[in-house]
């Protein structure tokens, strides 16, 4: 029997593999222009997307054809064909299936044992094939995919299949939570539609929002009593030399912790005082190494904790007197006190593993792992006596309430400034506590009743902007508001006003990028500012909003408004002004 189409397809794949290998070999050590390097990287990413599709279709092809039933001679013919098979080789590799004993029990076994794919990955690919290509009934018949909307998006030319696969996994993992019957089908279809919209409109935040949608689906079915019965700080005991704890919180409680950690990340706050936190880290490490008095005395300080340059100088000249970091005559004192060995670097290369790991606490605070930084900040606050500098370290929690929704539905009306939905009971409890600062927003998130001020934004304006914007305005950026800079969309020196409606937040990178003209901020009448990306990134030139800090429902509304605003702007029905760089 002739298999012309499949022979050509397999031949093209073999040729593509050779071409990719040859292309990589050509540029590996070549002195190529930066533009060609960018082209190479872009094409490789596009190939990665195509291979993500191809891998799933390959798994489905193996299942559909019963390839696990190939006899031993057929597998040998495939191996003999090699990496550059001829037409004759491919003809011999067409193979024969048998109903007798075969090397592999099923498609999962074939993927795992023959192709070397991890067992969990093999099972996942077939589950994804059910979701996005075709289901297989118990009778062996093929049926429509479980997630038809995502299945259509999976094969769309301009869609990133990796995002579709991620959304499919999340939705497939929540099958039991949708419930049976028509209601379950409607819920599944609704989440699919929202996932497709997110993947198309703002792929950078699609994974987060689909995960949030699934979280809402699951948490919405659990009564508050069940949630309260599972929260707490649980001590898990000592494992591998470390004390382990499990912390489970309500969303409103998690926001308190997150607010504190944001302060720790911000060096301008008392909670984030770098000198204080770094000293605390050194004291903890000293105590762990048996020196409760700290390491003020160099005689008790381990060699790996001392300045490597000073130690080397002393080894070369034992009579040399080090003036120390406080000596005003030492021009390098300030710099040398910050020169700590990098974990894993050359300075730490000959150190024993324990010393190298412990040295992480002595690197500059900003260079620590975020997880370690947060732990040191939390411990410093817990150790505080409530007096002195750290008494100002209390975190502020922002809660945004949709007043109209609260009156209409009485639920799902409150969200923290980082985008965590909280229950009506949690919102009411928060309003009963001190330290709540009300900020009134209208339907387009415009801040009302705060007015204008001088050259710089006032503290009240800054607080209001951070609450309303929640983070950097650049689409997909995850930098929270506390670490962003306030930006005048109309330059003050050119007559611009310090007006809330004309201000926005950008992280340092995107703030500089905007003023360098790498993208444009856009003032939209009756709306919060938006972003216009360059044509090389967005050929359609749409208006964008960053939805990373929004809830799924807020994100859906924001994306719909951005799409509507784009249409109105291009039709000349909406006043839009591109801010000067």
Coordinates of N, CA, C and O in Angstrom, one line a residue, residues 5 64 97 139 200 218 270 305 307 330 333 387 409 435 439 468 481:
X5 N 1.6 10.6 1.4 CA 1.5 11.7 2.2 C 2.3 11.6 3.5 O 3.1 12.5 3.9
X64 N -3.9 7.1 18.0 CA -4.9 6.8 16.9 C -4.5 5.7 16.0 O -5.4 4.9 15.6
X97 N 1.4 -3.7 12.5 CA 0.9 -4.0 13.8 C 0.5 -5.4 14.0 O 0.1 -6.1 13.0
X139 N -15.2 2.7 23.7 CA -15.3 1.7 22.6 C -14.2 2.0 21.5 O -14.1 1.3 20.5
X200 N -5.4 35.8 23.8 CA -5.3 36.7 22.6 C -4.9 38.1 23.0 O -4.1 38.7 22.3
X218 N -12.9 26.9 42.7 CA -12.8 25.9 43.8 C -13.1 26.5 45.1 O -13.8 25.9 45.9
X270 N 11.0 51.8 56.8 CA 11.7 51.4 58.0 C 11.8 49.9 58.0 O 12.8 49.3 58.4
X305 N 34.0 34.7 56.3 CA 33.1 35.9 56.5 C 34.0 37.2 56.5 O 33.4 38.3 56.5
X307 N 36.8 40.0 54.9 CA 37.0 40.6 53.6 C 38.2 39.9 52.9 O 39.3 39.8 53.5
X330 N 41.5 56.0 54.8 CA 41.5 54.8 53.9 C 40.5 55.1 52.8 O 39.3 55.1 53.0
X333 N 37.9 52.3 52.0 CA 37.2 51.7 53.1 C 35.7 51.4 52.8 O 35.2 50.3 53.0
X387 N 9.6 49.6 69.9 CA 10.1 51.0 70.0 C 11.2 51.2 69.0 O 11.7 50.2 68.4
X409 N -25.3 43.1 44.7 CA -25.2 41.7 44.9 C -24.8 41.3 46.3 O -25.2 40.2 46.7
X435 N -6.8 52.1 60.7 CA -5.8 52.1 59.7 C -6.4 51.9 58.3 O -5.6 51.7 57.3
X439 N -10.4 55.5 49.6 CA -10.1 56.3 48.4 C -11.3 56.0 47.4 O -11.6 54.8 47.2
X468 N -4.9 52.8 43.1 CA -5.7 52.6 41.9 C -4.9 51.8 40.8 O -5.5 51.0 40.2
X481 N 3.2 48.3 43.1 CA 3.2 49.7 43.1 C 4.2 50.3 44.1 O 4.8 51.4 43.8

